Amino acid sequence: MAADPPVARFTQNNGQWPAQVAYRALVPGGALFVEHNALTYSLRSGGPMEQHGHEQDGPPTPPRAHAFRVSFEGAQQAVPEGSSPLAFYENYFLGNDPAHWGTRCPVFGTVALKGLYSGIDLHMDGHSGLKYDFIVAAGADPALVRLHFEGQENLNLKNGRLFVRTTAGTVIEEAPVAYQELPSGRRNVRCTYRLEGSHVSFDLPDGYDPSLPLVIDPVLTFASYSGSTADNFGFTATYDASGHLYGGGIVFATGYPTTVGVLDPSFNGGTIDIGLTKFAPDGTSLIWSTYIGGDQNESPHSLVVNSNDELYLLASTGSPDFPTTPGAYDPTFNGGTPISSGFPLGWVGMTGGYGYGHANGSDIAVAHFSTDATALIASTYIGGSGNDGLNNVLPLTHNYGDAFRGEIALDGNEQPVVASSTQSTDIPVSANAPQPTFGGGTQDAYLIRMNPALSTLQATFYGGSGEDSGYGVQFDSNGQVFITGGTTSTDLIMVGTPFQATNSGGADGYVACWNIGLTQVLSSTYIGTPSFDQSYFVQVDIADKVYVVGQTHGAFPVSAGVYSNPGSSQFIQKFSNDLATSEWSTVIGSGTGNEDISPSAFLVSDCGQIYFSGWGGVVNHNAQAAASTTDGLTVTSDAFQATTDGSDFYLMVLEVDATALNYATFLGGSSSPEHVDGGTSRFDKHGTVYQAVCAGCGGNDDFPSSPGAWSATNGSFNCNLGVFKFDLLQPTAHIAVDGPSYACLPGANISFINLSTGGSIFDWDFGDGTDTLDFEPTHTYVTPGTFTVRLVLSDEDVCTSNDTAYLEVQIILPGSSFIDPVATVCPGGTVQLHAHGGHAFEWLPAPGISDLFVPDPVVEPPGNTTYTVLVTDSCGTDTASVEVLIFTPTGIGAGNDTTVCLGSSTPLTASGGGTYSWTPAATLDDPGSATPLATPLDTTTYHVQITTPEGCLVEDSMQVNTQEGLPVPVLNDTAICLGDGVQLLAQGGDTYAWDALPGITDLTIPDPLVAPTVPTTFTVHLGNACGTVSASAFVDVHFVSALAWPDTTVCPGDRLVLHASGGTLYQWSPQSSGTDSLVLDPATAGSHTVTVSDDLGCSGSATVTVGLFPPATVTAGYETSIDYGESTLLSAYGTGTFLWSPDSSLNCSTCTHPIASPISTTTYVVEITDNNGCKATDEVTIYFRGTMFVPNTFTPNGDGVNDRFRALASEVSVFRLLVFNRWGEQVFSTDRLDGAWDGSYKGKESPIDTYVWRVDYTETNGTAHTEYGHVNLIR
């Protein structure tokens, strides 16, 4: 039986990638590079995980790349080996450098790292996607396996799975499983990861705890009620990557089981709230459970979970206070037309309604929950003035619960995309929407894309003049968006080449494709017959083919070669990606022509299997499907539940392209009418359905539940949300050897262990031309060699690819080990050793060995060395040794270099050899001699090859320098400063001999250092191979005599000039001056040094000392005031002679106490000259007391006599005169001593009268006065 081609292929590196890479396999979103003891993952994002190129609102998500590495810590240098070769090769022409091109690169289905650890191999298999297994031989230690992760953003364990988080996505390592075969049968060994920082290893905590064998068949993994005590209808379900089931429904009161810390633990009012629950993967517990809603009513339509286990909810709500988040696209309720729950009934097409309505109309609501449901990451309304989010028009509301159809899905960038319905003409649409306006009728389909923060919106209508609805949405690998639904419109947008371009009559289904940004309809088609038809779900397979499932009342076409139930009213149809071609279609059901079931989940798996689930029965009679029943539906012989009460769920699996029915079963209780009240449930890509159910209605407990389920009973008087998870497991091939993977002849028996899961056909190929179908065979090999064993695992009853596993076994003949003898090695030489007799070789550590684990290492021994190897075959380990001897020659080489006069000859010398060969030979008398005579024409290097008697070759050389004539001496005179030295440099000779004189020490070098104290002539004798000549050099010695003057003492503040002589350059310190004199104003006593240099740069110094007398002091006494005509005595205090000035009013200018007779205020200055000639001054002021005279009469008659009134004063510094009339009015003022009143006031003559005056004045000594008086004005 041939195996299917592998999904992941390993391409060998032939130079197109870095040297450390052995193989590369492409993985979703990147590549895996296999190295000798490491794996490197290179991932990228910016597009979907399994699809490419989805757009988003606003700028596209920038592409990201991320690499991380998993090295096997402590591993041996394993050699990757490919097996299961494919029948083609690959070529890589990367760049313009042929060195980086790889051609005819083999491609393999599996790769093994053999001997990665002692007794442990790593096998990587691409036949069912990428998987890898550690094969641990008996006696080996699994604790050796230790993985070191480098380069990731985060590494953590969650629910037993290893999550490697990068900027380009998350890689998930599934929880490890270990098996061990015992004589009594296979037992499962519990195995878990151990995470220590960035290191991962494996724990086997329970040893050999038994567990049930794995069964490959559809099995009920879990089923459970919510356990709500309130009436609780089931609507929608989904899953996450860990297998948790999320269920959503409506709750009519308090009593829904919530968990601690969730977003909303209590009922919010109105008739209903939404109840959301996350179940453990086995259904035994609640991970979290919460209400969400407002004070009116809301219903969940669809759920989906992103890679961070964050739940998205699509709902309809009539609550103005439904929770929204800051920054959401629309935080306010828009409302619409009331929908009555009574009569007349607001729910169209229903005979009894749903038990609630919407008094304020309805909006679409989208909510994004945190992983633990403790908070809303984002939540928003979307709506217009009509009702939104509900499918509430005839004939499209056909089944019970159709009002709540619609789907939310996540594109490759994990952006939410929603297919829904709207009755609002003003609901938000994008400016670049392909249909920016409402199409007509009562209702249009409505397509939305948002960002995860629910703050941006790209939206469009899709509808015509009739009624239209949006039910399902999916994506192809290019990111294009497909939606499906129902329509009565004859004028939907039809583009491309529609398979069915017109409405066939009444209600039809449709499927349409948009570009990533929802700005263009790329293709579309109607689906249907002249009778009623609708399409509810759309799927896209890995080849981008498009599938829809729906209901029909017409003669829906059935293609040749497909499974069908003729006359049935459920259809499945497959289209080309451009919707131009129907590749096949079929109908399934009871064949009665009536709707049997309402579709609730639909999947096309990656291997092309078609999964479908739905429900039927009496509840659907409340709508337009009055004959709905699950009676008469086909089930398979291995059905989980083979019988029905007519109101159950129906699950089925069709083979690829619907060629056959693979599996079908009922699921439901014996009395309750199980159904869904609306909304989507889902299959995962492994074929596991996650289904929400309205179960146990009437207060029954008949819905099947699994052992340990969270709730096995219905806690309500009526209905509970029921959930079930139904698995279809894929077969996985996995084989090992019971014991070593080799055996000795004769009697080479190998027992194989079958660790596979699933499958029923085991096709073994032992690699020696024999095979078997046994489950776990033992095979006897009769010839030696390496054999590849293959197991192809398949299952006739499961629509899945075969899985293939490989391993190699080695059959060997017993033998003894030995090493070929080796010859003596010359120093620095190498020799290759050759060991024989086994399949594994381990050389004991020794110097100079190239590889310890190959049979033929190259050695470069530093001396005599014994090399020992352990040779292992299936029969045990043997030891072999060889000694490598090193010949160590001594006294071998050429002589020292020499010099000859041109035209002369000199003997060369070499020793230690058996033969000699000198080059160049032209100037030698005997090139083969040990001592040939050389007559070189110019300087020549002679090379000699010396072959020792032992055959070792030694190369050496000597140089013969030639000279033409006597030396030509070069030697120059020089000069130095006294105390310095100078290095003489003689040139032109090979030897030098200086005459011994004072100041020279080394007489045999060309450049001795000399330091004479007097001028000296030094003579040197230069020699070469041609003779000797003499030369001399005169060394002059310079001395600088520096002088500086005067040494003196000065008064403070006196200026002084210092002088220096004896050179051409002068530098004073601490003051700077570049001349032979320095001008000083010394503030302190001190020394001043001058450095004197001559033209040669020789220098000397001299110092001048400058002293400073203490400052002279004098005091001139105190200031005083006198009246005019008086005298006063001045006094001077100090030691020295005095001189007063001004002396005109003094009786003596040099007296200590002169008498001063000033005629006005006068300042006298006294100068003292002390005994050192230093001077100082002080001053004293003699003030005159001020006088003031004011006349009592003036006659302003213009005769020039006594025409003005003024005050006369002396020794006054501040003055102000004021004049008042008899009424106290001020008629004049001035602050000038020469200011005078002319007898007028305000430009008019003042009357004859007596006036009052006031004078304010201050004497020059600071005394202030105020005087009053009268003045008579007479004309």
PDB file of N, CA and C in Angstrom, residues 582-642:
ATOM      1  N   SER A 582     -19.744  25.130 -10.856  1.00  0.00           N
ATOM      2  CA  SER A 582     -20.147  24.198  -9.808  1.00  0.00           C
ATOM      3  C   SER A 582     -19.412  22.889 -10.052  1.00  0.00           C
ATOM      4  N   GLU A 583     -18.546  22.514  -9.127  1.00  0.00           N
ATOM      5  CA  GLU A 583     -17.771  21.289  -9.320  1.00  0.00           C
ATOM      6  C   GLU A 583     -18.583  20.058  -8.962  1.00  0.00           C
ATOM      7  N   TRP A 584     -19.474  20.169  -8.022  1.00  0.00           N
ATOM      8  CA  TRP A 584     -20.470  19.128  -7.759  1.00  0.00           C
ATOM      9  C   TRP A 584     -21.500  19.663  -6.788  1.00  0.00           C
ATOM     10  N   SER A 585     -22.623  18.982  -6.710  1.00  0.00           N
ATOM     11  CA  SER A 585     -23.644  19.293  -5.716  1.00  0.00           C
ATOM     12  C   SER A 585     -24.400  18.027  -5.383  1.00  0.00           C
ATOM     13  N   THR A 586     -25.014  18.007  -4.189  1.00  0.00           N
ATOM     14  CA  THR A 586     -25.744  16.824  -3.750  1.00  0.00           C
ATOM     15  C   THR A 586     -26.801  17.255  -2.755  1.00  0.00           C
ATOM     16  N   VAL A 587     -27.705  16.335  -2.467  1.00  0.00           N
ATOM     17  CA  VAL A 587     -28.711  16.547  -1.427  1.00  0.00           C
ATOM     18  C   VAL A 587     -28.608  15.430  -0.418  1.00  0.00           C
ATOM     19  N   ILE A 588     -28.884  15.762   0.842  1.00  0.00           N
ATOM     20  CA  ILE A 588     -28.832  14.770   1.919  1.00  0.00           C
ATOM     21  C   ILE A 588     -30.083  14.929   2.764  1.00  0.00           C
ATOM     22  N   GLY A 589     -30.501  13.858   3.380  1.00  0.00           N
ATOM     23  CA  GLY A 589     -31.666  13.903   4.244  1.00  0.00           C
ATOM     24  C   GLY A 589     -32.475  12.624   4.160  1.00  0.00           C
ATOM     25  N   SER A 590     -33.758  12.750   4.453  1.00  0.00           N
ATOM     26  CA  SER A 590     -34.626  11.572   4.512  1.00  0.00           C
ATOM     27  C   SER A 590     -35.273  11.244   3.184  1.00  0.00           C
ATOM     28  N   GLY A 591     -35.167  12.147   2.209  1.00  0.00           N
ATOM     29  CA  GLY A 591     -35.770  11.907   0.909  1.00  0.00           C
ATOM     30  C   GLY A 591     -37.240  12.221   0.847  1.00  0.00           C
ATOM     31  N   THR A 592     -37.819  12.871   1.848  1.00  0.00           N
ATOM     32  CA  THR A 592     -39.255  13.166   1.878  1.00  0.00           C
ATOM     33  C   THR A 592     -39.618  14.441   1.151  1.00  0.00           C
ATOM     34  N   GLY A 593     -38.620  15.252   0.788  1.00  0.00           N
ATOM     35  CA  GLY A 593     -38.903  16.528   0.157  1.00  0.00           C
ATOM     36  C   GLY A 593     -39.129  17.648   1.132  1.00  0.00           C
ATOM     37  N   ASN A 594     -39.165  17.361   2.413  1.00  0.00           N
ATOM     38  CA  ASN A 594     -39.327  18.383   3.439  1.00  0.00           C
ATOM     39  C   ASN A 594     -38.002  18.631   4.158  1.00  0.00           C
ATOM     40  N   GLU A 595     -37.886  19.836   4.781  1.00  0.00           N
ATOM     41  CA  GLU A 595     -36.683  20.081   5.567  1.00  0.00           C
ATOM     42  C   GLU A 595     -36.624  19.073   6.708  1.00  0.00           C
ATOM     43  N   ASP A 596     -35.507  18.382   6.804  1.00  0.00           N
ATOM     44  CA  ASP A 596     -35.295  17.498   7.934  1.00  0.00           C
ATOM     45  C   ASP A 596     -34.645  18.263   9.085  1.00  0.00           C
ATOM     46  N   ILE A 597     -33.587  18.969   8.780  1.00  0.00           N
ATOM     47  CA  ILE A 597     -32.778  19.598   9.823  1.00  0.00           C
ATOM     48  C   ILE A 597     -32.437  21.031   9.436  1.00  0.00           C
ATOM     49  N   SER A 598     -32.233  21.854  10.458  1.00  0.00           N
ATOM     50  CA  SER A 598     -31.739  23.222  10.305  1.00  0.00           C
ATOM     51  C   SER A 598     -30.231  23.209  10.510  1.00  0.00           C
ATOM     52  N   PRO A 599     -29.432  23.616   9.519  1.00  0.00           N
ATOM     53  CA  PRO A 599     -27.961  23.535   9.655  1.00  0.00           C
ATOM     54  C   PRO A 599     -27.460  24.396  10.813  1.00  0.00           C
ATOM     55  N   SER A 600     -26.513  23.824  11.586  1.00  0.00           N
ATOM     56  CA  SER A 600     -25.947  24.574  12.715  1.00  0.00           C
ATOM     57  C   SER A 600     -24.428  24.639  12.696  1.00  0.00           C
ATOM     58  N   ALA A 601     -23.736  23.752  11.964  1.00  0.00           N
ATOM     59  CA  ALA A 601     -22.273  23.803  11.855  1.00  0.00           C
ATOM     60  C   ALA A 601     -21.868  23.114  10.570  1.00  0.00           C
ATOM     61  N   PHE A 602     -20.747  23.599   9.988  1.00  0.00           N
ATOM     62  CA  PHE A 602     -20.326  23.103   8.677  1.00  0.00           C
ATOM     63  C   PHE A 602     -18.812  23.258   8.601  1.00  0.00           C
ATOM     64  N   LEU A 603     -18.129  22.253   8.028  1.00  0.00           N
ATOM     65  CA  LEU A 603     -16.664  22.300   7.910  1.00  0.00           C
ATOM     66  C   LEU A 603     -16.230  21.492   6.703  1.00  0.00           C
ATOM     67  N   VAL A 604     -15.219  22.006   6.012  1.00  0.00           N
ATOM     68  CA  VAL A 604     -14.444  21.209   5.076  1.00  0.00           C
ATOM     69  C   VAL A 604     -13.043  21.156   5.647  1.00  0.00           C
ATOM     70  N   SER A 605     -12.578  19.957   6.029  1.00  0.00           N
ATOM     71  CA  SER A 605     -11.291  19.834   6.705  1.00  0.00           C
ATOM     72  C   SER A 605     -10.158  19.988   5.707  1.00  0.00           C
ATOM     73  N   ASP A 606      -8.928  20.065   6.242  1.00  0.00           N
ATOM     74  CA  ASP A 606      -7.767  20.239   5.373  1.00  0.00           C
ATOM     75  C   ASP A 606      -7.531  19.043   4.467  1.00  0.00           C
ATOM     76  N   CYS A 607      -8.096  17.877   4.813  1.00  0.00           N
ATOM     77  CA  CYS A 607      -7.953  16.729   3.920  1.00  0.00           C
ATOM     78  C   CYS A 607      -9.203  16.545   3.067  1.00  0.00           C
ATOM     79  N   GLY A 608     -10.088  17.532   3.065  1.00  0.00           N
ATOM     80  CA  GLY A 608     -11.223  17.513   2.172  1.00  0.00           C
ATOM     81  C   GLY A 608     -12.465  16.848   2.707  1.00  0.00           C
ATOM     82  N   GLN A 609     -12.426  16.317   3.931  1.00  0.00           N
ATOM     83  CA  GLN A 609     -13.640  15.742   4.502  1.00  0.00           C
ATOM     84  C   GLN A 609     -14.670  16.846   4.748  1.00  0.00           C
ATOM     85  N   ILE A 610     -15.930  16.484   4.617  1.00  0.00           N
ATOM     86  CA  ILE A 610     -17.020  17.441   4.770  1.00  0.00           C
ATOM     87  C   ILE A 610     -17.800  17.062   6.025  1.00  0.00           C
ATOM     88  N   TYR A 611     -17.846  17.969   6.987  1.00  0.00           N
ATOM     89  CA  TYR A 611     -18.517  17.743   8.257  1.00  0.00           C
ATOM     90  C   TYR A 611     -19.754  18.644   8.316  1.00  0.00           C
ATOM     91  N   PHE A 612     -20.852  18.083   8.796  1.00  0.00           N
ATOM     92  CA  PHE A 612     -22.105  18.830   8.817  1.00  0.00           C
ATOM     93  C   PHE A 612     -22.900  18.406  10.040  1.00  0.00           C
ATOM     94  N   SER A 613     -23.495  19.373  10.716  1.00  0.00           N
ATOM     95  CA  SER A 613     -24.392  19.041  11.809  1.00  0.00           C
ATOM     96  C   SER A 613     -25.598  19.966  11.751  1.00  0.00           C
ATOM     97  N   GLY A 614     -26.717  19.464  12.267  1.00  0.00           N
ATOM     98  CA  GLY A 614     -27.929  20.256  12.328  1.00  0.00           C
ATOM     99  C   GLY A 614     -28.917  19.590  13.272  1.00  0.00           C
ATOM    100  N   TRP A 615     -30.033  20.212  13.416  1.00  0.00           N
ATOM    101  CA  TRP A 615     -31.048  19.665  14.304  1.00  0.00           C
ATOM    102  C   TRP A 615     -32.405  19.721  13.602  1.00  0.00           C
ATOM    103  N   GLY A 616     -33.289  18.887  14.026  1.00  0.00           N
ATOM    104  CA  GLY A 616     -34.626  18.876  13.454  1.00  0.00           C
ATOM    105  C   GLY A 616     -35.637  18.392  14.472  1.00  0.00           C
ATOM    106  N   GLY A 617     -36.910  18.572  14.154  1.00  0.00           N
ATOM    107  CA  GLY A 617     -37.952  18.072  15.030  1.00  0.00           C
ATOM    108  C   GLY A 617     -39.037  19.085  15.288  1.00  0.00           C
ATOM    109  N   VAL A 618     -39.792  18.824  16.358  1.00  0.00           N
ATOM    110  CA  VAL A 618     -41.043  19.535  16.593  1.00  0.00           C
ATOM    111  C   VAL A 618     -40.845  21.023  16.870  1.00  0.00           C
ATOM    112  N   VAL A 619     -39.708  21.410  17.445  1.00  0.00           N
ATOM    113  CA  VAL A 619     -39.491  22.831  17.704  1.00  0.00           C
ATOM    114  C   VAL A 619     -39.496  23.613  16.402  1.00  0.00           C
ATOM    115  N   ASN A 620     -38.997  22.999  15.339  1.00  0.00           N
ATOM    116  CA  ASN A 620     -38.948  23.682  14.045  1.00  0.00           C
ATOM    117  C   ASN A 620     -40.338  23.839  13.428  1.00  0.00           C
ATOM    118  N   HIS A 621     -41.320  23.141  13.987  1.00  0.00           N
ATOM    119  CA  HIS A 621     -42.680  23.305  13.483  1.00  0.00           C
ATOM    120  C   HIS A 621     -43.242  24.671  13.875  1.00  0.00           C
ATOM    121  N   ASN A 622     -42.620  25.334  14.842  1.00  0.00           N
ATOM    122  CA  ASN A 622     -43.072  26.673  15.236  1.00  0.00           C
ATOM    123  C   ASN A 622     -42.744  27.724  14.201  1.00  0.00           C
ATOM    124  N   ALA A 623     -41.925  27.349  13.206  1.00  0.00           N
ATOM    125  CA  ALA A 623     -41.588  28.270  12.126  1.00  0.00           C
ATOM    126  C   ALA A 623     -42.247  27.768  10.842  1.00  0.00           C
ATOM    127  N   GLN A 624     -41.525  27.892   9.722  1.00  0.00           N
ATOM    128  CA  GLN A 624     -42.085  27.495   8.435  1.00  0.00           C
ATOM    129  C   GLN A 624     -41.727  26.068   8.050  1.00  0.00           C
ATOM    130  N   ALA A 625     -40.920  25.386   8.873  1.00  0.00           N
ATOM    131  CA  ALA A 625     -40.508  24.011   8.585  1.00  0.00           C
ATOM    132  C   ALA A 625     -41.416  23.052   9.338  1.00  0.00           C
ATOM    133  N   ALA A 626     -42.653  22.996   8.949  1.00  0.00           N
ATOM    134  CA  ALA A 626     -43.675  22.279   9.724  1.00  0.00           C
ATOM    135  C   ALA A 626     -43.493  20.775   9.699  1.00  0.00           C
ATOM    136  N   ALA A 627     -42.704  20.243   8.741  1.00  0.00           N
ATOM    137  CA  ALA A 627     -42.542  18.790   8.657  1.00  0.00           C
ATOM    138  C   ALA A 627     -41.159  18.351   9.121  1.00  0.00           C
ATOM    139  N   SER A 628     -40.388  19.230   9.766  1.00  0.00           N
ATOM    140  CA  SER A 628     -39.021  18.900  10.160  1.00  0.00           C
ATOM    141  C   SER A 628     -38.998  17.729  11.129  1.00  0.00           C
ATOM    142  N   THR A 629     -38.081  16.780  10.878  1.00  0.00           N
ATOM    143  CA  THR A 629     -37.902  15.622  11.753  1.00  0.00           C
ATOM    144  C   THR A 629     -36.557  14.991  11.462  1.00  0.00           C
ATOM    145  N   THR A 630     -35.993  14.342  12.461  1.00  0.00           N
ATOM    146  CA  THR A 630     -34.763  13.576  12.234  1.00  0.00           C
ATOM    147  C   THR A 630     -35.062  12.120  11.926  1.00  0.00           C
ATOM    148  N   ASP A 631     -36.320  11.726  11.912  1.00  0.00           N
ATOM    149  CA  ASP A 631     -36.676  10.368  11.498  1.00  0.00           C
ATOM    150  C   ASP A 631     -36.290  10.172  10.033  1.00  0.00           C
ATOM    151  N   GLY A 632     -35.777   8.982   9.739  1.00  0.00           N
ATOM    152  CA  GLY A 632     -35.471   8.636   8.364  1.00  0.00           C
ATOM    153  C   GLY A 632     -34.096   9.046   7.902  1.00  0.00           C
ATOM    154  N   LEU A 633     -33.323   9.717   8.726  1.00  0.00           N
ATOM    155  CA  LEU A 633     -31.964  10.086   8.338  1.00  0.00           C
ATOM    156  C   LEU A 633     -31.036   8.876   8.480  1.00  0.00           C
ATOM    157  N   THR A 634     -30.049   8.801   7.586  1.00  0.00           N
ATOM    158  CA  THR A 634     -29.145   7.652   7.535  1.00  0.00           C
ATOM    159  C   THR A 634     -28.052   7.790   8.594  1.00  0.00           C
ATOM    160  N   VAL A 635     -27.788   6.698   9.320  1.00  0.00           N
ATOM    161  CA  VAL A 635     -26.638   6.647  10.229  1.00  0.00           C
ATOM    162  C   VAL A 635     -25.765   5.470   9.820  1.00  0.00           C
ATOM    163  N   THR A 636     -24.488   5.516  10.217  1.00  0.00           N
ATOM    164  CA  THR A 636     -23.567   4.434   9.890  1.00  0.00           C
ATOM    165  C   THR A 636     -23.574   3.388  10.997  1.00  0.00           C
ATOM    166  N   SER A 637     -22.978   2.233  10.693  1.00  0.00           N
ATOM    167  CA  SER A 637     -23.034   1.107  11.619  1.00  0.00           C
ATOM    168  C   SER A 637     -22.318   1.392  12.926  1.00  0.00           C
ATOM    169  N   ASP A 638     -21.359   2.308  12.891  1.00  0.00           N
ATOM    170  CA  ASP A 638     -20.615   2.639  14.106  1.00  0.00           C
ATOM    171  C   ASP A 638     -21.120   3.921  14.740  1.00  0.00           C
ATOM    172  N   ALA A 639     -22.355   4.271  14.491  1.00  0.00           N
ATOM    173  CA  ALA A 639     -22.913   5.506  15.021  1.00  0.00           C
ATOM    174  C   ALA A 639     -22.858   5.517  16.537  1.00  0.00           C
ATOM    175  N   PHE A 640     -22.616   6.674  17.079  1.00  0.00           N
ATOM    176  CA  PHE A 640     -22.640   6.822  18.536  1.00  0.00           C
ATOM    177  C   PHE A 640     -24.052   6.622  19.071  1.00  0.00           C
ATOM    178  N   GLN A 641     -25.035   7.123  18.323  1.00  0.00           N
ATOM    179  CA  GLN A 641     -26.437   6.944  18.696  1.00  0.00           C
ATOM    180  C   GLN A 641     -27.193   6.625  17.413  1.00  0.00           C
ATOM    181  N   ALA A 642     -27.699   5.425  17.327  1.00  0.00           N
ATOM    182  CA  ALA A 642     -28.280   4.943  16.078  1.00  0.00           C
ATOM    183  C   ALA A 642     -29.767   5.245  15.962  1.00  0.00           C
TER     184      ALA A 642
END
